[in-house]
Coordinates of C-alpha atoms in Angstrom, one line a residue:
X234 CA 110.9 127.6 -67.4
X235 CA 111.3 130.0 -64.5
X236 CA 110.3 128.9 -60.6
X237 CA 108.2 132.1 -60.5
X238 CA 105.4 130.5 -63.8
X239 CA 105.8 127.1 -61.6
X240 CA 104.7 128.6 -58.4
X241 CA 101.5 130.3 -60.5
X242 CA 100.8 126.9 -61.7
X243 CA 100.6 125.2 -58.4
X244 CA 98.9 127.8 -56.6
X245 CA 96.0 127.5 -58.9
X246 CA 94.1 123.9 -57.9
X247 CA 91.0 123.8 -60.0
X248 CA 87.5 124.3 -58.4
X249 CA 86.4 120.7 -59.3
X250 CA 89.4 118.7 -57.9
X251 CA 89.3 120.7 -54.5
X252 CA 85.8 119.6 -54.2
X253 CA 86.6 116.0 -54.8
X254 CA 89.6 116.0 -52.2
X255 CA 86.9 117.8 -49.9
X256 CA 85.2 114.8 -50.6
X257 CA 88.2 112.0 -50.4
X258 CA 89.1 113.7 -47.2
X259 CA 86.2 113.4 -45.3
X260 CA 85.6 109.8 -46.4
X261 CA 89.4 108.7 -45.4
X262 CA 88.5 110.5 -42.1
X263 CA 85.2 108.5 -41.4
X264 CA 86.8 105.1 -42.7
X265 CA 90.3 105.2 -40.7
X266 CA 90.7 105.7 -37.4
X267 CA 94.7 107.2 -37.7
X268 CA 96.1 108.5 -40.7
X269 CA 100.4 109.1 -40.0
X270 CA 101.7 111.4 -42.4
X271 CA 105.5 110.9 -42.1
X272 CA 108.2 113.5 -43.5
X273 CA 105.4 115.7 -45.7
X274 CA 108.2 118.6 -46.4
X275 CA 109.7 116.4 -48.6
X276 CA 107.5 117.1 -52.0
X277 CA 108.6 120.5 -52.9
X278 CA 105.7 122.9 -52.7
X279 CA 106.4 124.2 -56.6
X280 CA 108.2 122.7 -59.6
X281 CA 108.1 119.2 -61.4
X282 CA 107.7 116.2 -59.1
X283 CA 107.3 112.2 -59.8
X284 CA 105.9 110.1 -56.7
X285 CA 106.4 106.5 -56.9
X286 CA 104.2 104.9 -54.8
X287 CA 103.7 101.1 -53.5
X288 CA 99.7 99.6 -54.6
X289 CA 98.5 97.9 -51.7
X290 CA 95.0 98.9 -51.1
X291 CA 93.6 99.8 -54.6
X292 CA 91.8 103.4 -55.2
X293 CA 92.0 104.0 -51.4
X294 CA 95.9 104.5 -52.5
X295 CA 95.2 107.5 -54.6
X296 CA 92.5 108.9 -52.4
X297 CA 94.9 108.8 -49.5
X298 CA 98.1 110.5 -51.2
X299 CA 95.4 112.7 -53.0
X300 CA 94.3 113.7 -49.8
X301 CA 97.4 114.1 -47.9
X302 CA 99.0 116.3 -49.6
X303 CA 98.1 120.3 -51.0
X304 CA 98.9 120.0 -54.6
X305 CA 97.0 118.6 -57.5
X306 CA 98.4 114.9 -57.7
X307 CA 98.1 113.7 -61.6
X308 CA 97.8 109.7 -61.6
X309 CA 99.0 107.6 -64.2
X310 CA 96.1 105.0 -64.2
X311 CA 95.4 102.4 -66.7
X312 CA 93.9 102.8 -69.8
X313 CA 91.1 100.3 -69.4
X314 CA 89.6 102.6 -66.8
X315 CA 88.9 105.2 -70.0
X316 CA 86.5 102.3 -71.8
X317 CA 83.3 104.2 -70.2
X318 CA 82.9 107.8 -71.5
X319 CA 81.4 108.7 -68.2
X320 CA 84.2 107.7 -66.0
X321 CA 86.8 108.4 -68.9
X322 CA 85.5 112.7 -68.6
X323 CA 85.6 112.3 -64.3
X324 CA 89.0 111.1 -64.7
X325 CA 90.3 113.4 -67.3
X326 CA 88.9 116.3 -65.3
X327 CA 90.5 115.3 -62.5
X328 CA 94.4 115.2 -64.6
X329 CA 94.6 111.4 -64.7
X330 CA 96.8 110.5 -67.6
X331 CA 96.1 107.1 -69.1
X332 CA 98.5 104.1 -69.1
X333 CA 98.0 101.5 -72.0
X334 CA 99.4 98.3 -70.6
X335 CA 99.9 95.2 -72.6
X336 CA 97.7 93.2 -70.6
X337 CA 94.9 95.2 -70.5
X338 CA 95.3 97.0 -74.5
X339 CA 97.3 95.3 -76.5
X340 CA 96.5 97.0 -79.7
X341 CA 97.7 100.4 -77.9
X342 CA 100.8 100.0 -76.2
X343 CA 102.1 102.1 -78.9
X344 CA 100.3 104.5 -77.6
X345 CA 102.0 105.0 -74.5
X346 CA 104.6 107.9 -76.6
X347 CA 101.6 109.7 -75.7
X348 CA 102.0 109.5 -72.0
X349 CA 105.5 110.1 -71.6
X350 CA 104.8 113.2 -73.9
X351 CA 102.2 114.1 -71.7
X352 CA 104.1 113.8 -68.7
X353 CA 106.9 115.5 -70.2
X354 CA 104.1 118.2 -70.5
X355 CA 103.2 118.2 -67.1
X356 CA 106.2 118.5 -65.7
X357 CA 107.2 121.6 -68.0
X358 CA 104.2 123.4 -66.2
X359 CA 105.9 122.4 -62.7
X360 CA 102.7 119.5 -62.4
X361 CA 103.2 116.5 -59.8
X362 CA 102.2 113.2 -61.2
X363 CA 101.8 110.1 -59.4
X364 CA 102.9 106.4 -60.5
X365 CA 102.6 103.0 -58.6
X366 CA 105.7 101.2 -60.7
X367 CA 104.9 97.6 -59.1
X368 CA 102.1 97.8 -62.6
X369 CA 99.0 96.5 -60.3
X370 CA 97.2 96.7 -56.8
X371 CA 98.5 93.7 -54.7
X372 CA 97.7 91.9 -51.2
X373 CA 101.4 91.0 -50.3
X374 CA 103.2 92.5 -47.1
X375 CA 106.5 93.4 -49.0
X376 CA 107.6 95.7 -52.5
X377 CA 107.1 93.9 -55.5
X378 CA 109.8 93.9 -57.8
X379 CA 108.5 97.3 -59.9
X380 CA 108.8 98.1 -63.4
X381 CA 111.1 100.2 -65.5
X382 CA 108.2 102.6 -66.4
X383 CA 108.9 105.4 -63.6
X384 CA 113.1 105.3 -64.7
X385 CA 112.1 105.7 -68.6
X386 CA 109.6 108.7 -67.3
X387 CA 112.9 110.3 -65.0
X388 CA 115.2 109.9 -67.9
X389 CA 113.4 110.9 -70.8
X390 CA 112.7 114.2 -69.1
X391 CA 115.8 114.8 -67.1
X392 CA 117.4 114.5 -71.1
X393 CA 116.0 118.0 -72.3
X394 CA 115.6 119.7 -68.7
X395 CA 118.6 118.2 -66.0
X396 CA 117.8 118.7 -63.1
X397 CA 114.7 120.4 -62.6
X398 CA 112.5 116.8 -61.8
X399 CA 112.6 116.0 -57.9
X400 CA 111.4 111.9 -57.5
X401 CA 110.1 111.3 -54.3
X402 CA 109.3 107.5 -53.3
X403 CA 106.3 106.8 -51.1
X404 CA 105.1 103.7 -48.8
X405 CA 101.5 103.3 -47.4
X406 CA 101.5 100.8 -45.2
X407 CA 98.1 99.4 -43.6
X408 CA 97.7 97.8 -40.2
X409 CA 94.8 96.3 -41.1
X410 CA 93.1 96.5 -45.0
X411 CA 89.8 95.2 -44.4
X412 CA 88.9 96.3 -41.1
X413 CA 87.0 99.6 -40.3
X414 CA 88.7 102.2 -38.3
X415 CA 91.9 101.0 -39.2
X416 CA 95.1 102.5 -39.2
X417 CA 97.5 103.9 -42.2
X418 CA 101.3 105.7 -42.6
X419 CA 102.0 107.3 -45.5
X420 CA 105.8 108.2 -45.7
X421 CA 107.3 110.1 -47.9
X422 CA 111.2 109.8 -48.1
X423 CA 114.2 111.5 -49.3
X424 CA 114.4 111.9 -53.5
X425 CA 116.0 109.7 -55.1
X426 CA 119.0 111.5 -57.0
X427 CA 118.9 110.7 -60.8
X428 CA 121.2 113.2 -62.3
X429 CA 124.3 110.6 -62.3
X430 CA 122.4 108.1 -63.9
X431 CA 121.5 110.6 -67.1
X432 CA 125.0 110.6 -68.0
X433 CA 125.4 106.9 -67.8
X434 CA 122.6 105.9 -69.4
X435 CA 123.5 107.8 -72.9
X436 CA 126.4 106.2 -73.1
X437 CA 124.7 102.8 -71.7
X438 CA 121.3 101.9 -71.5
X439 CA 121.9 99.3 -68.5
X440 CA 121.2 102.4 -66.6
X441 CA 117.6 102.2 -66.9
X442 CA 117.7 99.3 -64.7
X443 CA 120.4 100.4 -62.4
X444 CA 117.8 103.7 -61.7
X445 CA 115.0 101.2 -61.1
X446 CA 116.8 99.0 -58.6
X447 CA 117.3 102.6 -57.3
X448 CA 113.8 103.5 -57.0
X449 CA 113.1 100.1 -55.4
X450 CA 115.3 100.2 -52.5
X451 CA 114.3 103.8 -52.2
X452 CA 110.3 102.6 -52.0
X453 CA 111.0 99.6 -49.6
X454 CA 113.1 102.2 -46.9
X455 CA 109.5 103.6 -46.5
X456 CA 107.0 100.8 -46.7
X457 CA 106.4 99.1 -42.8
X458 CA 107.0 94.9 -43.7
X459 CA 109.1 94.4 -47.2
X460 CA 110.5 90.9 -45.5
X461 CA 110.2 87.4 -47.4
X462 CA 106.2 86.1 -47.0
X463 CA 107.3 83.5 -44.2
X464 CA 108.9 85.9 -42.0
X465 CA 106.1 88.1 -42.4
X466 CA 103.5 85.8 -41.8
X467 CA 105.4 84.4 -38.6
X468 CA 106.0 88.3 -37.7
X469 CA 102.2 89.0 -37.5
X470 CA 101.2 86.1 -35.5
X471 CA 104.3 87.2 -33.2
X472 CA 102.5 90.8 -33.5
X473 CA 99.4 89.4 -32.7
X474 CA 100.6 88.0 -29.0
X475 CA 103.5 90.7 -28.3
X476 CA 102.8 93.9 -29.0
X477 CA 100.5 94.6 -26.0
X478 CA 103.4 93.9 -24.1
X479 CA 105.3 96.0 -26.0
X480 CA 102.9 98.8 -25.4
X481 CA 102.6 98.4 -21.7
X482 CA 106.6 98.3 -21.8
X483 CA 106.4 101.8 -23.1
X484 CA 103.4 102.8 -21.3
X485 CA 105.1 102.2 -17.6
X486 CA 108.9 102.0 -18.0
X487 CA 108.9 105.5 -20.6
X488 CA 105.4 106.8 -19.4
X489 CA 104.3 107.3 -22.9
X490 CA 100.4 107.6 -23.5
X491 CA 98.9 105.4 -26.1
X492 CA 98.4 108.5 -28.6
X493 CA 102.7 108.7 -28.1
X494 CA 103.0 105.1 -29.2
X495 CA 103.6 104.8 -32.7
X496 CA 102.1 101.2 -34.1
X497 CA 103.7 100.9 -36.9
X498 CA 107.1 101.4 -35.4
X499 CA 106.6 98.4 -33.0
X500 CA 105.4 96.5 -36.3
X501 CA 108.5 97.5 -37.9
X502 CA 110.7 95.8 -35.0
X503 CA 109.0 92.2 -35.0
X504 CA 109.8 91.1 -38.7
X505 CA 113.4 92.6 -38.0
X506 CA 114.1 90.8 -34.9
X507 CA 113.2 87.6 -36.7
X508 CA 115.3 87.9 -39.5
X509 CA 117.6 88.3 -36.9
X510 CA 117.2 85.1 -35.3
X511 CA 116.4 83.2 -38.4
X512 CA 119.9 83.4 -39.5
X513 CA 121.4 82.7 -35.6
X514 CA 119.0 80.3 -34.3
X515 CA 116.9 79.1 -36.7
X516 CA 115.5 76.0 -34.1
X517 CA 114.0 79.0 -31.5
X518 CA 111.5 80.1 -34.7
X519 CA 111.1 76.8 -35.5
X520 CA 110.3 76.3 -32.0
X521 CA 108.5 79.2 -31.6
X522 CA 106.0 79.3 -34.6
X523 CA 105.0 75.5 -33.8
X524 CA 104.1 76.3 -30.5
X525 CA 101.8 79.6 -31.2
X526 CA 100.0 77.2 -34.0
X527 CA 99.2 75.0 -31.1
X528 CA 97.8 77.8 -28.9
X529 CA 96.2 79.3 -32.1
X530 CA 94.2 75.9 -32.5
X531 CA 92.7 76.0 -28.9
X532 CA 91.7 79.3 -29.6
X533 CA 89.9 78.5 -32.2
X534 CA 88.4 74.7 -30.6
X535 CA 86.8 77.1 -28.6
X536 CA 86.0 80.1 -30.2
X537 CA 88.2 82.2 -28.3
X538 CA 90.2 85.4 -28.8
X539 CA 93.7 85.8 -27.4
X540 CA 92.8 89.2 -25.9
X541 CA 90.5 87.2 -23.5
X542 CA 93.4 84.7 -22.2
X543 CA 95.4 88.0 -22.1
X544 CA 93.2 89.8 -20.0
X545 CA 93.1 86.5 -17.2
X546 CA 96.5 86.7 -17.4
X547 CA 96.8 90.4 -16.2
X548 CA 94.1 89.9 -13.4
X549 CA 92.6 93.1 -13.7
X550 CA 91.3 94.5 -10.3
X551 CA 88.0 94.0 -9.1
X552 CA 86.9 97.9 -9.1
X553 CA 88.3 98.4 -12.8
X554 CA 86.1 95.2 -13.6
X555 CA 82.9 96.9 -11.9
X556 CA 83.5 99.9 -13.6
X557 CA 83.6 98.5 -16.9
X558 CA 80.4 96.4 -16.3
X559 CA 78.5 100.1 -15.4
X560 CA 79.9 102.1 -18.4
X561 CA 78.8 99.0 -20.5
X562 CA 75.2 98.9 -19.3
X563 CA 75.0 103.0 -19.3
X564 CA 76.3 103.3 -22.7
X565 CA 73.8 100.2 -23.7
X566 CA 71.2 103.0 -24.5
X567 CA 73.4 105.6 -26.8
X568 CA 74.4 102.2 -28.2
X569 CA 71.3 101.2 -29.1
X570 CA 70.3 104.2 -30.9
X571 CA 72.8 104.5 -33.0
X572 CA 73.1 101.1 -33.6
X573 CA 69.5 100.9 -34.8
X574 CA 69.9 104.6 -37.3
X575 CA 72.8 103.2 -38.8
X576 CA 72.9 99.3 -39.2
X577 CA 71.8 99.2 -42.8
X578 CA 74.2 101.9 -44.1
X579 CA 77.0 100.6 -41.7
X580 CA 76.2 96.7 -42.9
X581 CA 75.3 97.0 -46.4
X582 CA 78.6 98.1 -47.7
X583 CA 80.8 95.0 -46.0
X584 CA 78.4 92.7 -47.2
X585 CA 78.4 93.6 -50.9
X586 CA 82.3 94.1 -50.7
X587 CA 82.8 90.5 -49.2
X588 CA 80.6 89.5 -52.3
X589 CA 82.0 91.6 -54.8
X590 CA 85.6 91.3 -54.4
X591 CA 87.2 89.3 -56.5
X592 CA 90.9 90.1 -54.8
X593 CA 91.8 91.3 -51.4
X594 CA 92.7 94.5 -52.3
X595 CA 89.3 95.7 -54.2
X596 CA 87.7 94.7 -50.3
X597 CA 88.6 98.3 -49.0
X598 CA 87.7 100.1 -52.3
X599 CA 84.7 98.4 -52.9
X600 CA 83.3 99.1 -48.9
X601 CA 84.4 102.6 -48.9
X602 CA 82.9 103.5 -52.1
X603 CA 79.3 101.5 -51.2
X604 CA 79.6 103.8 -47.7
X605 CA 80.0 106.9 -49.7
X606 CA 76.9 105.9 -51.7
X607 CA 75.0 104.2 -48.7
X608 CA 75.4 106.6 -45.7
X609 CA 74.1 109.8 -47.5
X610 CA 71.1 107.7 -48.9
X611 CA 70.2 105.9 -45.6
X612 CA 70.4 109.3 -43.4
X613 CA 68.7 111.3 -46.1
X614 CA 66.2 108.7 -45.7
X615 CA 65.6 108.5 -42.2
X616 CA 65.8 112.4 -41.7
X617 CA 63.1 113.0 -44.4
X618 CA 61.2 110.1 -42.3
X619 CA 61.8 112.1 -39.0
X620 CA 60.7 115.6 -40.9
X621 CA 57.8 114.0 -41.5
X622 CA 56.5 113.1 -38.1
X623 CA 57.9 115.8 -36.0
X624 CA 58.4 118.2 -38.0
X625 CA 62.0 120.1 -40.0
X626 CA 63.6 121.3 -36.3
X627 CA 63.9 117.6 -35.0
X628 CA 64.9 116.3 -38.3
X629 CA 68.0 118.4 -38.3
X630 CA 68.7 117.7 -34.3
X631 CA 68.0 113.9 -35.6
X632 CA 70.6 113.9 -38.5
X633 CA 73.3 116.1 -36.7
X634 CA 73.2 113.1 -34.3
X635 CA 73.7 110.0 -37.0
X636 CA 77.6 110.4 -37.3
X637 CA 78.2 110.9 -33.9
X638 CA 75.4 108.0 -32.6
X639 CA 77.4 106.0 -35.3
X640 CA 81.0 106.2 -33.9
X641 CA 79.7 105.6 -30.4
X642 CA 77.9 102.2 -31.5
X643 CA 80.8 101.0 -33.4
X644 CA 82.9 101.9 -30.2
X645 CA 80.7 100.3 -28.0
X646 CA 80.1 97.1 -30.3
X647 CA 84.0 96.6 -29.6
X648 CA 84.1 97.3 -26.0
X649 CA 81.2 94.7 -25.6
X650 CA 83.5 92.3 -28.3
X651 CA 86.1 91.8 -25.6
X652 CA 83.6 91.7 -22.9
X653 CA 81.6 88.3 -24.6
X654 CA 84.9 86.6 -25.1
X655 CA 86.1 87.4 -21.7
X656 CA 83.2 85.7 -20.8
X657 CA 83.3 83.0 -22.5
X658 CA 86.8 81.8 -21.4
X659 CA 85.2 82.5 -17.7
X660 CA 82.9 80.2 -18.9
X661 CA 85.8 77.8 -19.8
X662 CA 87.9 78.1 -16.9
X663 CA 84.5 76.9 -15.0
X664 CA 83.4 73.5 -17.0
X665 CA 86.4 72.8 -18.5
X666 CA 89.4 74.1 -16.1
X667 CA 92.1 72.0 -17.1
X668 CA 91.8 73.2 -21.0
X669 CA 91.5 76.7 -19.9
X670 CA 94.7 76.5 -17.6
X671 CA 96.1 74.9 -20.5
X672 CA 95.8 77.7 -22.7
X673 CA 96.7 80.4 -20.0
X674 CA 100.1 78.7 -19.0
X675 CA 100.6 78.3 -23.1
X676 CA 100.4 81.6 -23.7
X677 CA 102.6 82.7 -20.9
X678 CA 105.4 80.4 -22.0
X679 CA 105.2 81.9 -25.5
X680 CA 105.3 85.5 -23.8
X681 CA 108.9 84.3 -21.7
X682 CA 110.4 82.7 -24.2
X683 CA 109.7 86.0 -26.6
X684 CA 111.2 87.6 -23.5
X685 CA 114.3 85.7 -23.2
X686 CA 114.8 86.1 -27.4
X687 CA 114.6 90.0 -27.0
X688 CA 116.5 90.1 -24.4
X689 CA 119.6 88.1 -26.3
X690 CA 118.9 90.0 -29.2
X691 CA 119.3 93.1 -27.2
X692 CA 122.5 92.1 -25.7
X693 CA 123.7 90.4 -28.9
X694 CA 122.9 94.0 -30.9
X695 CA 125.2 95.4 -27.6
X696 CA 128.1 93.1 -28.3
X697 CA 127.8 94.0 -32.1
X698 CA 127.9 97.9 -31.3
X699 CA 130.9 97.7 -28.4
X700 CA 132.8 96.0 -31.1
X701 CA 132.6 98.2 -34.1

């Protein structure tokens, strides 16, 4: 197989799946607020490529990756998906080959000769195909442990054609799944070198695993959180209270904007400083997590949000305060508008998701997929209303103003978030002062002695380095 018949292959992208990636596109712009593409140039433009992926979020996995990147991505989805002949023809038309897992078919496992022999097809025509080798969608921070599936797919074709198959891991990592306007990475990392491993496993099949352990590590270098489930869970409540601070650090002392600040970087940092002091000081995180469940409970006895006992704490200035108060009631009108032309479309899909889901990971899909649906229908609706009683030149002005009216109310709707709970521990700090100072002089004690642990850790990572 020559490069010259893979770069003809590749160039072509077929009419129908560069409409749906039209598609995917504009939806993953609309749902998330940041998509970070990290390290892109690694997936060769031409030739036979495998991405193994990590399966946190469901469909909006493939969308993303699908979206993200110029070539035709061909998933290996599972098999159950083909049942309805409908769906079965969208999917084959867009390249998906089908997976016939145990749970799912147990009848046609023996059926999977045929996917490998497709893949081995694919990758003869210089095709990228796409595999998430943890098996299923899950909720958890870190890297399952994956399955030998992508190794027997890199061996069995690196057998008849060395060294032509590049295998690229991939993480997605997501600051927040269920929340609209959220934030993504999705980093691709170096390829994962498999010649070496051909030769050892004819001679010893042990090397199957031995490439799979491979692939993990390779997977977990480039997903944000792989630690142990405590030190995660401890990391995000640590997130939770920190990482303003972090970002007014870098803010002043580097003078980087907030578009500069990469989030997932600062997320990155936490879980490893923890491990950190787990192993030195286990009594500080101990210490530490019993005292932010403390504060954690008189935030929620009174139905408060840290960002409120935050904000006390930084004693923002009186004209910044007035300001705020006038762009809130002059934006109450643009709110309004769009809050009222796009409620039911903007609604509808959460509430059917939260209803629907039967595991957190199909609460993204399911919401995205009822917005792609509702949206279109709604505004259709409410322009062919407008055309109606105005007439077609204020229809069009009217729906060329829904997306836009619909970003500004969501904006707005968080603004005017922080403002009630602001509020309301003003309210506090008046009827109930001593349980308000409480919680204030909690949170800044957490906040020092987070302080004081960064700084040893700093100068403890110092020591390391000047001895080495």
């Amino acid at each position: 197989m020559t490069t010259a018949h893979w770069s003809k292959d590749e160039s072509k992208v077929d009419h129908f799946y560069a409409v749906v990636r039209v598609i995917a596109r504009f939806w993953i712009w609309f749902f998330f607020e940041r998509v970070e593409i990290r390290n892109p140039q690694r997936v060769p433009r031409m030739g036979p490529v495998l991405l193994c992926i990590n399966h946190p979020n469901n469909l909006i996995d493939s969308l993303l990756v699908g979206a993200v990147l110029p070539r035709k991505v061909h998933y290996l989805a599972t098999g159950a998906l083909f049942r309805n002949p409908i769906i079965a023809r969208f999917l084959v038309a867009l390249g998906v080959i089908p997976v016939h897992r145990k749970a799912d078919n147990p009848d046609k496992v023996d059926r999977n000769t045929e996917m490998f022999a497709a893949c081995d097809a694919a990758f003869d025509r210089g095709r990228l195909i796409a595999i998430y080798p943890e098996g299923a969608t899950h909720s958890e921070a870190h890297l399952r442990r994956i399955k030998t599936g992508a190794a027997r797919i890199v061996l069995g074709y690196e057998a008849h054609a060395p060294g032509r198959l590049t295998v690229v891991p991939v993480g997605l990592s997501f600051e927040a799944r269920k929340r609209f306007r959220g934030r993504v990475l999705v980093s691709f990392g170096e390829p994962v070198e498999v010649s070496s491993y051909l030769a050892l496993y004819r001679e010893e099949p042990k090397a199957l695993h031995t490439l799979t352990v491979a692939i993990q590590e390779a997977m977990e270098r480039e997903v944000v959180h792989v630690e142990r489930i405590d030190t995660a869970a401890l990391a995000r409540a640590v997130e939770a209270l920190y990482r303003g601070e972090l970002e007014h650090e870098l803010w002043g002392e580097r003078g980087l904007a907030g578009w500069q600040i990469d989030p997932f970087e600062l997320s990155g940092s936490i879980p490893d400083a923890i491990g950190r002091f787990r192993k030195r000081d286990p009594e500080l995180i101990e210490r530490l997590w019993q005292r932010i469940l403390g504060y954690h409970a008189g935030l929620a006895a009174y139905r408060l949000r840290d960002e409120a006992v935050r904000t006390r704490l930084e004693r923002t200035a009186e004209p910044h305060r007035v300001a705020r108060s006038w762009q809130t009631i002059a934006g109450l009108p643009l709110f309004s508008y769009g809050a009222a032309v796009n409620f039911l479309p903007y609604y509808l899909p959460g509430w059917l998701a939260g209803r629907m889901s039967r595991r957190q990971t199909d609460y993204a899909t399911i919401r995205l997929l009822a917005s792609v649906v509702a949206f279109p229908l709604f505004w259709a609706l409410e322009t062919a209303l407008v055309g109606w009683a105005v007439g077609l030149r204020w229809a069009l002005a009217f729906f060329c103003s829904l997306p836009l009216g619909g970003l500004i109310a969501y904006r707005y709707l968080v603004g005017t978030g922080r403002l009630r709970h602001q509020l309301r521990f003003g309210a506090l700090l008046l009827t109930r002062a001593q349980e308000a100072r409480r919680l204030l002089a909690e949170r800044r004690e957490i906040i020092g002695e987070l302080e004081r642990a960064r700084r040893d850790d700093l100068e403890g990572r110092e020591g390391t380095e000047r001895v080495k």
